[in-house]
XYZ file of C-alpha atoms in Angstrom:
570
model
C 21.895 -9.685 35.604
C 21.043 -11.815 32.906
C 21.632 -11.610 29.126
C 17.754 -11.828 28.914
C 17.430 -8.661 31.530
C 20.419 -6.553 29.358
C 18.566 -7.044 26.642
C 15.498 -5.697 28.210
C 17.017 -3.152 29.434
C 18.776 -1.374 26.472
C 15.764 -2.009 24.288
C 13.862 0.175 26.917
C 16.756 2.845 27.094
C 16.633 3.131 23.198
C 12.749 3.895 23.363
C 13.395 6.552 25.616
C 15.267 8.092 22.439
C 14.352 8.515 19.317
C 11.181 10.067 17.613
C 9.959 13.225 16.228
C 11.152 14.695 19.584
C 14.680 13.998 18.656
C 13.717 15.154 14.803
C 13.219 18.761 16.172
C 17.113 19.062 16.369
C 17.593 17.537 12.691
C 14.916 19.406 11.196
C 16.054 22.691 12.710
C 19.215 22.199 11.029
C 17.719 21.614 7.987
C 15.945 24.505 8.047
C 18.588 27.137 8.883
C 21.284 25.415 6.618
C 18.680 25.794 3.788
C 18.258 29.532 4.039
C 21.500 30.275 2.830
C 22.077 27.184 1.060
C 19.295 27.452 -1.630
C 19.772 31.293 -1.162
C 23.021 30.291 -3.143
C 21.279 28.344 -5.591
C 19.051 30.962 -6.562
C 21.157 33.812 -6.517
C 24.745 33.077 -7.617
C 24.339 32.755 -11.401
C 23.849 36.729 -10.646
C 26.988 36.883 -8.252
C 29.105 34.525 -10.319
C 27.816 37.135 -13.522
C 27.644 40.517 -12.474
C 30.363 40.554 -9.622
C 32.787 38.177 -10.268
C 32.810 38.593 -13.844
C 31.895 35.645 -15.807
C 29.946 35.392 -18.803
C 26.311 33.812 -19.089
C 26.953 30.408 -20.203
C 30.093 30.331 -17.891
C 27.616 31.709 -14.857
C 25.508 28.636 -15.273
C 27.786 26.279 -16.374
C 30.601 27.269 -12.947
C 27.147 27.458 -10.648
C 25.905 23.752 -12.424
C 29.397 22.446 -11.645
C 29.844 23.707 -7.933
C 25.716 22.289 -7.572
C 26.956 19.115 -9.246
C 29.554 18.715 -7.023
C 28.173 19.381 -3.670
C 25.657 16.983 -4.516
C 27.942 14.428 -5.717
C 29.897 14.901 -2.661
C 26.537 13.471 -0.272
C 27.962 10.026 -1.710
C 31.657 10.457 0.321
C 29.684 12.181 3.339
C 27.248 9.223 3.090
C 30.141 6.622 3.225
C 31.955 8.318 6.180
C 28.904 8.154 8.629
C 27.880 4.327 7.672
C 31.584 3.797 8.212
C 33.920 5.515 10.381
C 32.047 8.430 12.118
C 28.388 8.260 13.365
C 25.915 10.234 11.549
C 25.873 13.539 14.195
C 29.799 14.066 14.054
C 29.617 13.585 10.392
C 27.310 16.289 10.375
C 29.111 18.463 12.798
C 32.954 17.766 11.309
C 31.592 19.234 7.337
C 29.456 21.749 8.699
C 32.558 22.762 9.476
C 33.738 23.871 6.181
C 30.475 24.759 5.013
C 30.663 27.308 8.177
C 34.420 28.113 6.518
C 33.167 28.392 3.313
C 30.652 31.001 3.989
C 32.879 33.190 5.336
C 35.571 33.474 2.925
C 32.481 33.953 0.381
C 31.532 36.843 2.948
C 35.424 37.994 2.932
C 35.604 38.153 -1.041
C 32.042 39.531 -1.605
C 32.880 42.468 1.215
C 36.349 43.671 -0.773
C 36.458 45.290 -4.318
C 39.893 44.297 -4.210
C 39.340 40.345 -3.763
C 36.620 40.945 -7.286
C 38.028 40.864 -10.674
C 37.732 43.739 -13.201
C 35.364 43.397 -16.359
C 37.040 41.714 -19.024
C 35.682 40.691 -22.682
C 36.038 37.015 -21.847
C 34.103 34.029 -20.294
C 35.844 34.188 -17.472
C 37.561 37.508 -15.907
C 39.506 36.033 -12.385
C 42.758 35.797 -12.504
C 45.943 35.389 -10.252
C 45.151 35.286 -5.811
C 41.909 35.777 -6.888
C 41.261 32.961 -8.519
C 42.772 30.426 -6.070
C 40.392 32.717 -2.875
C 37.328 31.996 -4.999
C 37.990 28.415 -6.359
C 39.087 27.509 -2.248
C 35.738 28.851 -1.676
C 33.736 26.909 -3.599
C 35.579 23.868 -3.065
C 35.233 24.257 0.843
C 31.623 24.838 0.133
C 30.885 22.020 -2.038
C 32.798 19.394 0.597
C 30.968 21.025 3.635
C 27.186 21.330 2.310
C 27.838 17.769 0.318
C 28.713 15.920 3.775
C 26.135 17.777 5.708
C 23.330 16.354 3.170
C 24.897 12.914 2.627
C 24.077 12.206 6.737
C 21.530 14.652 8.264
C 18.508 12.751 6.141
C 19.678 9.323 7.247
C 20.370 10.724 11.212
C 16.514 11.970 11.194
C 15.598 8.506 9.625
C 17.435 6.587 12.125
C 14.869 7.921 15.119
C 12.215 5.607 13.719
C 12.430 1.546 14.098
C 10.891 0.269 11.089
C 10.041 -3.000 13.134
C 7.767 -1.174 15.485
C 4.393 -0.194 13.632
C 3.818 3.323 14.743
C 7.176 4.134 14.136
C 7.834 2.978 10.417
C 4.278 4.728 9.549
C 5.983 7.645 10.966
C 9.044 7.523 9.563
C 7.090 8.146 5.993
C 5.979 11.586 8.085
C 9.468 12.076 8.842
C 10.186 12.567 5.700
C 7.592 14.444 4.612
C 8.001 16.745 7.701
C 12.399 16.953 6.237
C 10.638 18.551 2.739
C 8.324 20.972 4.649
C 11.478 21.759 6.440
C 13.439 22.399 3.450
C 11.118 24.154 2.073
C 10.370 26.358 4.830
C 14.249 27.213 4.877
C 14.212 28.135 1.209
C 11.266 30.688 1.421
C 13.131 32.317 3.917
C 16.184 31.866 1.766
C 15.101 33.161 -1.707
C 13.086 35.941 -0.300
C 14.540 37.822 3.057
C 17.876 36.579 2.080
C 18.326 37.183 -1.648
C 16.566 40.563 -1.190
C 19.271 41.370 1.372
C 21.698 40.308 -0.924
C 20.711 42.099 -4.030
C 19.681 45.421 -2.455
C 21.810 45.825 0.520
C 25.138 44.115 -0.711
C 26.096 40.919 -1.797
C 28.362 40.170 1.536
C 24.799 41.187 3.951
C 23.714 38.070 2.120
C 25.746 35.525 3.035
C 26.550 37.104 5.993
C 22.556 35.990 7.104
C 23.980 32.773 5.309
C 27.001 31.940 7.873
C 25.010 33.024 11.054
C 21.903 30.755 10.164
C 24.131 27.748 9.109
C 26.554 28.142 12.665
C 23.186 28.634 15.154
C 22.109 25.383 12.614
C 25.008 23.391 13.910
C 24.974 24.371 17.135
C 21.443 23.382 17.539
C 21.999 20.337 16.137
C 24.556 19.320 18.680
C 22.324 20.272 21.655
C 20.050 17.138 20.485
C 23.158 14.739 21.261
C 21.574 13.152 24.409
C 18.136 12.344 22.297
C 19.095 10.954 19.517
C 19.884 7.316 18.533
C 22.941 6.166 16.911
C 23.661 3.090 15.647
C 27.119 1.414 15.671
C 29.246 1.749 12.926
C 29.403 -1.452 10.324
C 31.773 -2.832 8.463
C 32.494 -0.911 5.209
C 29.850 -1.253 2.272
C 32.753 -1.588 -0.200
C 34.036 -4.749 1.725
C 30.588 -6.361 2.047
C 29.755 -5.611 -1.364
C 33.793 -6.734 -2.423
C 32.914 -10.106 -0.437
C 29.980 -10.997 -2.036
C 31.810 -10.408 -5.708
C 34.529 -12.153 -4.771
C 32.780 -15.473 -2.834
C 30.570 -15.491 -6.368
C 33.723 -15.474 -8.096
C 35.628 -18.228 -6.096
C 32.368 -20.867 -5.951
C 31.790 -19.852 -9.835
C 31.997 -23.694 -10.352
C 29.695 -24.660 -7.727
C 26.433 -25.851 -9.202
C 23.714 -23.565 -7.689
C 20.893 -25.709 -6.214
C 17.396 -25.927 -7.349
C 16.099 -24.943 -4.002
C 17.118 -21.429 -2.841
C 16.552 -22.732 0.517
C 19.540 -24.767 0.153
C 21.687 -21.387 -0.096
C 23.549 -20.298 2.893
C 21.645 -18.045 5.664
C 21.621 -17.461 9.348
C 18.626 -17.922 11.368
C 17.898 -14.089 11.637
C 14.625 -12.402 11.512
C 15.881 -9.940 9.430
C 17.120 -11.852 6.822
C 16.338 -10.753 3.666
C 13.936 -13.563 1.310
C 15.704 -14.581 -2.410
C 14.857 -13.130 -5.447
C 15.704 -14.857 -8.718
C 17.232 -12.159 -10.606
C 21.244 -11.592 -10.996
C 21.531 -15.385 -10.041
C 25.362 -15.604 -10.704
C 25.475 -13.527 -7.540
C 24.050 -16.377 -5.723
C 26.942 -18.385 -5.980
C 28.530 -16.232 -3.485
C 25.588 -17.738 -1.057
C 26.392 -21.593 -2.669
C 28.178 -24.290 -0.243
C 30.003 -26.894 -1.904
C 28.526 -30.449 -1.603
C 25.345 -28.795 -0.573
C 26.003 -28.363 3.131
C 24.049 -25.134 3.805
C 22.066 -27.085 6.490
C 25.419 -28.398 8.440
C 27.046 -25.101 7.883
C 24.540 -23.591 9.877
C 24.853 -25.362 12.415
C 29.355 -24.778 12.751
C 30.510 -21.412 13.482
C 30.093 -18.433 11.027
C 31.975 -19.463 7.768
C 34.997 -17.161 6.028
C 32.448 -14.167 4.428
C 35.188 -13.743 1.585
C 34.276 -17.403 0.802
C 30.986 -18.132 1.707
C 27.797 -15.069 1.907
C 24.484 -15.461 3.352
C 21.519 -15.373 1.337
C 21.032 -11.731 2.953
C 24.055 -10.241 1.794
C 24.071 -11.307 -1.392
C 20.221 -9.513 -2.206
C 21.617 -6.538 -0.534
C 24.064 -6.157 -3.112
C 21.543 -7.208 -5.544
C 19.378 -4.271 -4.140
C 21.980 -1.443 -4.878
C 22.298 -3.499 -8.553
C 18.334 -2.787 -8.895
C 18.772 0.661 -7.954
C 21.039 2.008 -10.142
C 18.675 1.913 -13.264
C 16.142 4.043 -10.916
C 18.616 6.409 -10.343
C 19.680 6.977 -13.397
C 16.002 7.414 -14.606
C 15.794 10.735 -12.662
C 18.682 12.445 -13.634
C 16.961 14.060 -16.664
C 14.695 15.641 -14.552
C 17.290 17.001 -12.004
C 19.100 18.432 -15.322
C 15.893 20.177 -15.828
C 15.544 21.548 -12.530
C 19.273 23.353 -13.128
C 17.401 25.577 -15.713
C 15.660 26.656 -13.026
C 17.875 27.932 -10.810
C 20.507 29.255 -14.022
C 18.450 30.255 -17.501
C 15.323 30.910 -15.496
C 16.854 33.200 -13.243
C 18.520 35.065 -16.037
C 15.226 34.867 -17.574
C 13.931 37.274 -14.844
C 16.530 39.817 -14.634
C 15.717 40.775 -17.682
C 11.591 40.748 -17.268
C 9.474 43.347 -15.348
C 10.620 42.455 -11.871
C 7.758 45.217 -10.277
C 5.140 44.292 -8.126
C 3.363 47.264 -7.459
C 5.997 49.560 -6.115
C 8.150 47.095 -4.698
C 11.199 45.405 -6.847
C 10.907 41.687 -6.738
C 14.777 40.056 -7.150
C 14.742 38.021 -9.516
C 16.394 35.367 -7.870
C 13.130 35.056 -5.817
C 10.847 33.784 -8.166
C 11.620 30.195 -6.940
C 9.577 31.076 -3.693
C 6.058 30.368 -5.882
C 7.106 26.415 -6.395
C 7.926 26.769 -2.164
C 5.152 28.356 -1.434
C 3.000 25.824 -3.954
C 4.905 23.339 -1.723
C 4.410 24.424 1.723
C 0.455 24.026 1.023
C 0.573 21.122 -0.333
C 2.844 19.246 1.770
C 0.687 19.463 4.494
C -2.579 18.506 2.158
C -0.068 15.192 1.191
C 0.268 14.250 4.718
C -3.235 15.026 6.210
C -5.298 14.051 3.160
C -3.925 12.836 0.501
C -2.020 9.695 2.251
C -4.804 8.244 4.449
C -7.680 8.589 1.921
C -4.790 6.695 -0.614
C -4.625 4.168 2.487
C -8.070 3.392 2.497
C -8.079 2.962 -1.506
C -4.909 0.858 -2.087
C -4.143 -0.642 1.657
C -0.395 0.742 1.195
C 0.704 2.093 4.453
C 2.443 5.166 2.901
C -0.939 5.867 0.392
C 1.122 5.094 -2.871
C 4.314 3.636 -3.360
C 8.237 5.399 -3.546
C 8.072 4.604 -7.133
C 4.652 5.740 -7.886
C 5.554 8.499 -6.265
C 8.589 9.006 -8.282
C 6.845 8.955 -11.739
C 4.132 11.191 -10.915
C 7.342 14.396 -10.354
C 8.868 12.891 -13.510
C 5.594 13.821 -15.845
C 5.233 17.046 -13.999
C 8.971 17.878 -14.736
C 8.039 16.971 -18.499
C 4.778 19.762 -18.487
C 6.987 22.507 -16.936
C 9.780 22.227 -19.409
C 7.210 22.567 -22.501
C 5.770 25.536 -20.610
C 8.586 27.038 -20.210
C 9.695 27.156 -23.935
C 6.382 29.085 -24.504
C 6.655 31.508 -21.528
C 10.664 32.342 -23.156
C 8.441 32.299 -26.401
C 6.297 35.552 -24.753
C 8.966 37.333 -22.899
C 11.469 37.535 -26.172
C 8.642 38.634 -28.654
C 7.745 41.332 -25.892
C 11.134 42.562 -25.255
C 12.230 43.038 -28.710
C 8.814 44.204 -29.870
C 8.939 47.329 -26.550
C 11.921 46.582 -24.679
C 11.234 49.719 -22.252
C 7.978 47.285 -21.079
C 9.006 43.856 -20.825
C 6.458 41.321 -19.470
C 6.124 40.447 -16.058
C 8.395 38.258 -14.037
C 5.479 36.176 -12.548
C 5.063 34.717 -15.761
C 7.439 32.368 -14.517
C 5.720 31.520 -12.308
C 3.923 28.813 -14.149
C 6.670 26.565 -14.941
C 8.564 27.174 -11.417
C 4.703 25.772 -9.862
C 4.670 22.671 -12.107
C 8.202 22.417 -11.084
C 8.114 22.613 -7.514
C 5.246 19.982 -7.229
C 7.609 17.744 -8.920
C 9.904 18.144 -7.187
C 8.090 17.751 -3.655
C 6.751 14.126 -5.305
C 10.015 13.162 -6.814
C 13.182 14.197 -4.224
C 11.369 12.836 -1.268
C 10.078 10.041 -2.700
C 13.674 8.700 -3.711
C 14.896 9.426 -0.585
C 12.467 7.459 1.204
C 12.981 4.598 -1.189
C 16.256 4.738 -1.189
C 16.662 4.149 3.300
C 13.904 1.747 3.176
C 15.049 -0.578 0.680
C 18.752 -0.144 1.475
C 20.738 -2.689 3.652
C 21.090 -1.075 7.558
C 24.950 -1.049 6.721
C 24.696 1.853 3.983
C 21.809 3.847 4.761
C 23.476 7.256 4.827
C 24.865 6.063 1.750
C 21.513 4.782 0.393
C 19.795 8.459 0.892
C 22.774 10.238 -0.561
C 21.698 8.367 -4.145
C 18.779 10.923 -3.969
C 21.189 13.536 -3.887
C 23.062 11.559 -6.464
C 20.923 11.865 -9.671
C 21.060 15.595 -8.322
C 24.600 15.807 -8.900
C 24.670 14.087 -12.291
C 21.740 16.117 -13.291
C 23.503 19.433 -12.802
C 26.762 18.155 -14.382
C 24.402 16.659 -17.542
C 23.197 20.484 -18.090
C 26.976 21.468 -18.317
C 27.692 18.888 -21.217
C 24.359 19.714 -22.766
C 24.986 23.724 -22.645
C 27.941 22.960 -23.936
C 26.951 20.337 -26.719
C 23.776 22.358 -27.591
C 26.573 24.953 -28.500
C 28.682 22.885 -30.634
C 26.222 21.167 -32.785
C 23.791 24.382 -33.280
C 26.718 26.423 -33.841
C 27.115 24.203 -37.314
C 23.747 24.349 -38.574
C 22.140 27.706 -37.879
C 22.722 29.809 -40.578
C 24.133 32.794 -38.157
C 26.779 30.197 -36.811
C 25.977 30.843 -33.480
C 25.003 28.449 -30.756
C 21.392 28.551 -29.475
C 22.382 29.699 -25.919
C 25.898 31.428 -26.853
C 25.014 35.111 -27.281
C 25.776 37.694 -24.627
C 22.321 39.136 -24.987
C 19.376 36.600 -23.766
C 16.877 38.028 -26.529
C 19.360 36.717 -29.281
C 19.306 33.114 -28.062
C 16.888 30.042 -28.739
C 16.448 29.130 -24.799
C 13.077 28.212 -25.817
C 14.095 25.650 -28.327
C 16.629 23.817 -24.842
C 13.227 24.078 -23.009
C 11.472 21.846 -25.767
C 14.589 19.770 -25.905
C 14.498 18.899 -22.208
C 10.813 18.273 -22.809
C 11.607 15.496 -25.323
C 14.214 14.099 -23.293
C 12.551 13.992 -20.606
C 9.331 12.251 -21.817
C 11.757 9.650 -23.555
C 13.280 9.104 -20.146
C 9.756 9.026 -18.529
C 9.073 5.535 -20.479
C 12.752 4.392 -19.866
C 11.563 4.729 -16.203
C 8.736 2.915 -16.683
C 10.502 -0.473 -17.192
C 12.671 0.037 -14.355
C 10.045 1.081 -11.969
C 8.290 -2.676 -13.398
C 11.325 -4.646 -13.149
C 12.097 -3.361 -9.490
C 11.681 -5.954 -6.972
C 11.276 -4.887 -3.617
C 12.977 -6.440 -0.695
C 10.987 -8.692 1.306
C 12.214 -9.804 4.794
C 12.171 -13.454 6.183
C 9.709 -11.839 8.742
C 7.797 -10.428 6.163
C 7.592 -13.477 3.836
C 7.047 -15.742 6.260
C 8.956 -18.312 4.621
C 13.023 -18.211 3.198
C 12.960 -18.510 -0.637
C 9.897 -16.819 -1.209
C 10.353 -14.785 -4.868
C 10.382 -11.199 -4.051
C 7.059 -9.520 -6.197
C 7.683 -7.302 -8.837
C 6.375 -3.564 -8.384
C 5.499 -0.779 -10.937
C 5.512 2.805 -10.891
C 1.759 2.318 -11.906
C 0.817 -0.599 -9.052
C 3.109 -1.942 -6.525
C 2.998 -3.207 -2.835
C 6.054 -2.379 -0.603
């Protein structure tokens, strides 16, 4: 048989895989690891408060830091499956400890004598108990962080973006991964958290470890459909080769004519941009040989690049700034799941004559979402399609900025809805106002979210190089993690400086008792922030260049085309 014929032949067994059929398994996991995972985030400010002792600001600052770091922790997951394990046993090998986890969080939550007493400090756990519950988290963090650094990029990897059909579908596929989310965190901050609040906090995660192990399990079954691609070399050593070729040819004059830079005759190959252009002396042959190099065998990548290596590297350069850009929003969204849950404890949590948990409330913004998701798909995208010609209705960016202003709207409503409920409760404390008053910043929210999350994701695989794509998506999950740890240092700087100037020398969000604090006044704070960072994003979102491929382009050394939040073509 010839080379021609195995060719043929594996290309045909690979279509056999693949596809939304092989997404069923991916998105089922996502859904049952959800339920208890953003059961968590909802609900164990109150654990962290009212069980294991802490006080408020150290509730949201240790949940902020565990969030921070689970997300932060998608990053190592991310580099182990573009590396050394495939994206399914990376998967399988942390779910793992997220399995582990959950069940010493079961174990300490089912035994008074594994919970710390009440103590007048910030934090109360002490001794054995203190090395059971930081193990806990720790195993948590590791386990949920490599589960999300490589289930998003496994599910993306089902779809070839050469093929037509399947790279409009792989937009669906990741519009279908935030319906499944979401569905996974109704479930979650409703069935779950009620369980956990009313019948016991171990019934809770209980539901938590048996949705997460049938999640893994399932996940596994999908083995024979899915598609894996072969591990690559590391993306520190491409990106390390590229630094140091640029550094070695620094005294090689860079031709006039990108085409003169080094390249391989592949398909794939990736057209020159003109920005970073010290980086392209990585791509620079001395003499100006490109054309003769070509043609001898493959030279030494620490001392020569191609073209397409070098604006991969340039890629992950241009993505940093959007990254950053969004981390002021994800510090918002930890007010959500700390302050705003407080918030609700202490409203009127009655909905007729059934007792909402407050830890629920989050399940408007899902609900909001599970609508509208489906209107985004359906409606939404192709009627955008027919307006703008862009395949996916709107760009990744434009996408992007349309979550940030929404983030900036729910952060001013909620200083005036924290406004309402402290008047109320000081003015008649025995009637406070209702809890679905939250409701209106958690909706703005959620929408935001649905637009922003998803929309970096999907930037984020698309424009990364195939050699880091579980990497790439992890960046998502990135500004996540620096978002949560940014509401730590601003709790704690919001502290320090107000603590100096208000004349009761207390900080705005240090007192025990909610009603004596200025939460409103962090709201508004955010809200300025926030809009400051909106124009920051702006220029980045302008300066962007997406990648265009020599397939694409039509032509090596075309200029890539510079994109906007506002218009853009991918």
């Amino acid at each position: 048989m010839d080379a021609e014929n195995v060719q043929s032949l594996v290309s045909s067994m690979t279509k056999k895989k693949g596809g939304f059929r092989a997404c069923i398994f991916v998105l089922a996991l996502i859904t049952l690891e959800n339920i208890g995972f953003v059961a968590n985030m909802s609900s164990l400010v109150l654990y962290f408060h009212f069980v294991m002792q802490f006080g408020l600001s150290a509730s949201a600052n240790t949940l902020t830091n565990f969030l921070g770091s689970t997300f932060l922790l998608t990053i190592f997951g991310g580099f182990i499956s573009d590396t050394y394990l495939n994206r399914l046993y990376t998967c399988l090998s942390f779910g793992i400890l997220e399995v582990l986890g959950l069940l010493l969080l079961f174990v300490q939550a089912d035994s008074n004598k594994l919970q710390p007493d009440p103590c007048d400090k910030s934090s109360c756990v002490r001794g054995g108990k203190t090395i059971m519950f930081y193990c806990t988290i720790f195993l948590l963090a590791v386990g949920a962080g490599g589960v999300k650094g490589s289930v998003a990029a496994l599910g993306a990897d089902q779809f070839d973006q050469k093929d037509e059909k399947e790279a409009k579908a792989l937009a669906s596929y990741f519009n279908s991964y935030q319906f499944s989310v979401t569905i996974g965190s109704i479930i979650g901050v409703t069935i779950v958290v009620w369980v956990a609040m009313n019948k016991g906090w171990h019934w809770g995660f209980l539901i938590s470890l048996i949705t997460t192990s049938i999640g893994m399990v399932v996940l596994a079954l999908g083995k024979p459909f899915y598609r894996l691609p072969s591990q690559s070399t590391s993306p520190l050593v491409k990106i390390s080769q590229v630094i140091v070729a640029a550094i070695r040819n620094r005294n090689v004059p860079l031709p006039e004519n990108p085409s003169e830079l080094y390249e391989t005759d592949d398909k794939d190959a990736i057209s020159h941009t003109s920005q970073f252009r010290l980086l392209d002396k990585a791509a620079s042959v001395r003499g100006g040989r490109a054309a003769s190099v070509r043609e001898e065998r493959a030279p030494d990548p620490w001392k020569v690049c191609t073209v397409t290596q070098v604006e991969e590297v340039k890629i992950l350069i241009r993505m940093l700034p959007i990254i950053l850009s969004t981390v002021i929003m994800n510090t918002c969204m930890a007010q959500m799941q700390t302050y705003s849950v407080l918030q609700g404890y202490f409203m009127n949590t009655h909905l007729g004559s059934f007792k909402v948990p407050s830890a629920s409330i989050p399940v408007i913004p899902l609900i909001f979402m599970s609508l509208l998701l489906p209107v985004y798909e359906f409606y939404f995208v192709p009627l955008a399609r027919k307006i703008t010609g862009h395949p996916t209705g709107i760009t990744q960016l434009q996408r992007v900025g349309i979550g940030l202003v929404l983030a900036i709207i729910s952060m001013a409503i909620a200083g005036m809805v924290e406004i309402k409920r402290r008047h109320k409760a000081i003015k008649d404390p025995l009637h406070p106002i209702s809890l679905f008053w939250l409701s209106f910043q958690y909706g703005v929210f959620g929408v935001a979210d649905m637009f922003t999350v998803i929309g970096l994701m999907e930037f984020f695989y698309r424009e990364a190089p195939k050699w880091m794509r579980s990497l790439s998506t992890s960046f998502a999950l990135l500004s996540l993690s620096l978002g949560y740890f940014l509401s730590t240092a601003f709790v704690n700087l919001v502290n320090i400086v107000t603590k100096k100037v208000t004349p009761s020398k207390q900080g705005w969000l240090e007192a025990p008792d909610l009603n004596h604090n200025k939460l409103e006044l962090f709201y508004w704070f955010l809200a300025i922030l926030s809009l400051l960072n909106f124009a920051n994003y702006l220029f980045w979102a302008s300066w962007y260049k997406y990648k265009s491929t020599a397939q694409d382009a039509g032509t090596h050394g075309r200029v890539g085309r510079g994109t906007s939040a506002v218009a853009a073509e991918d």
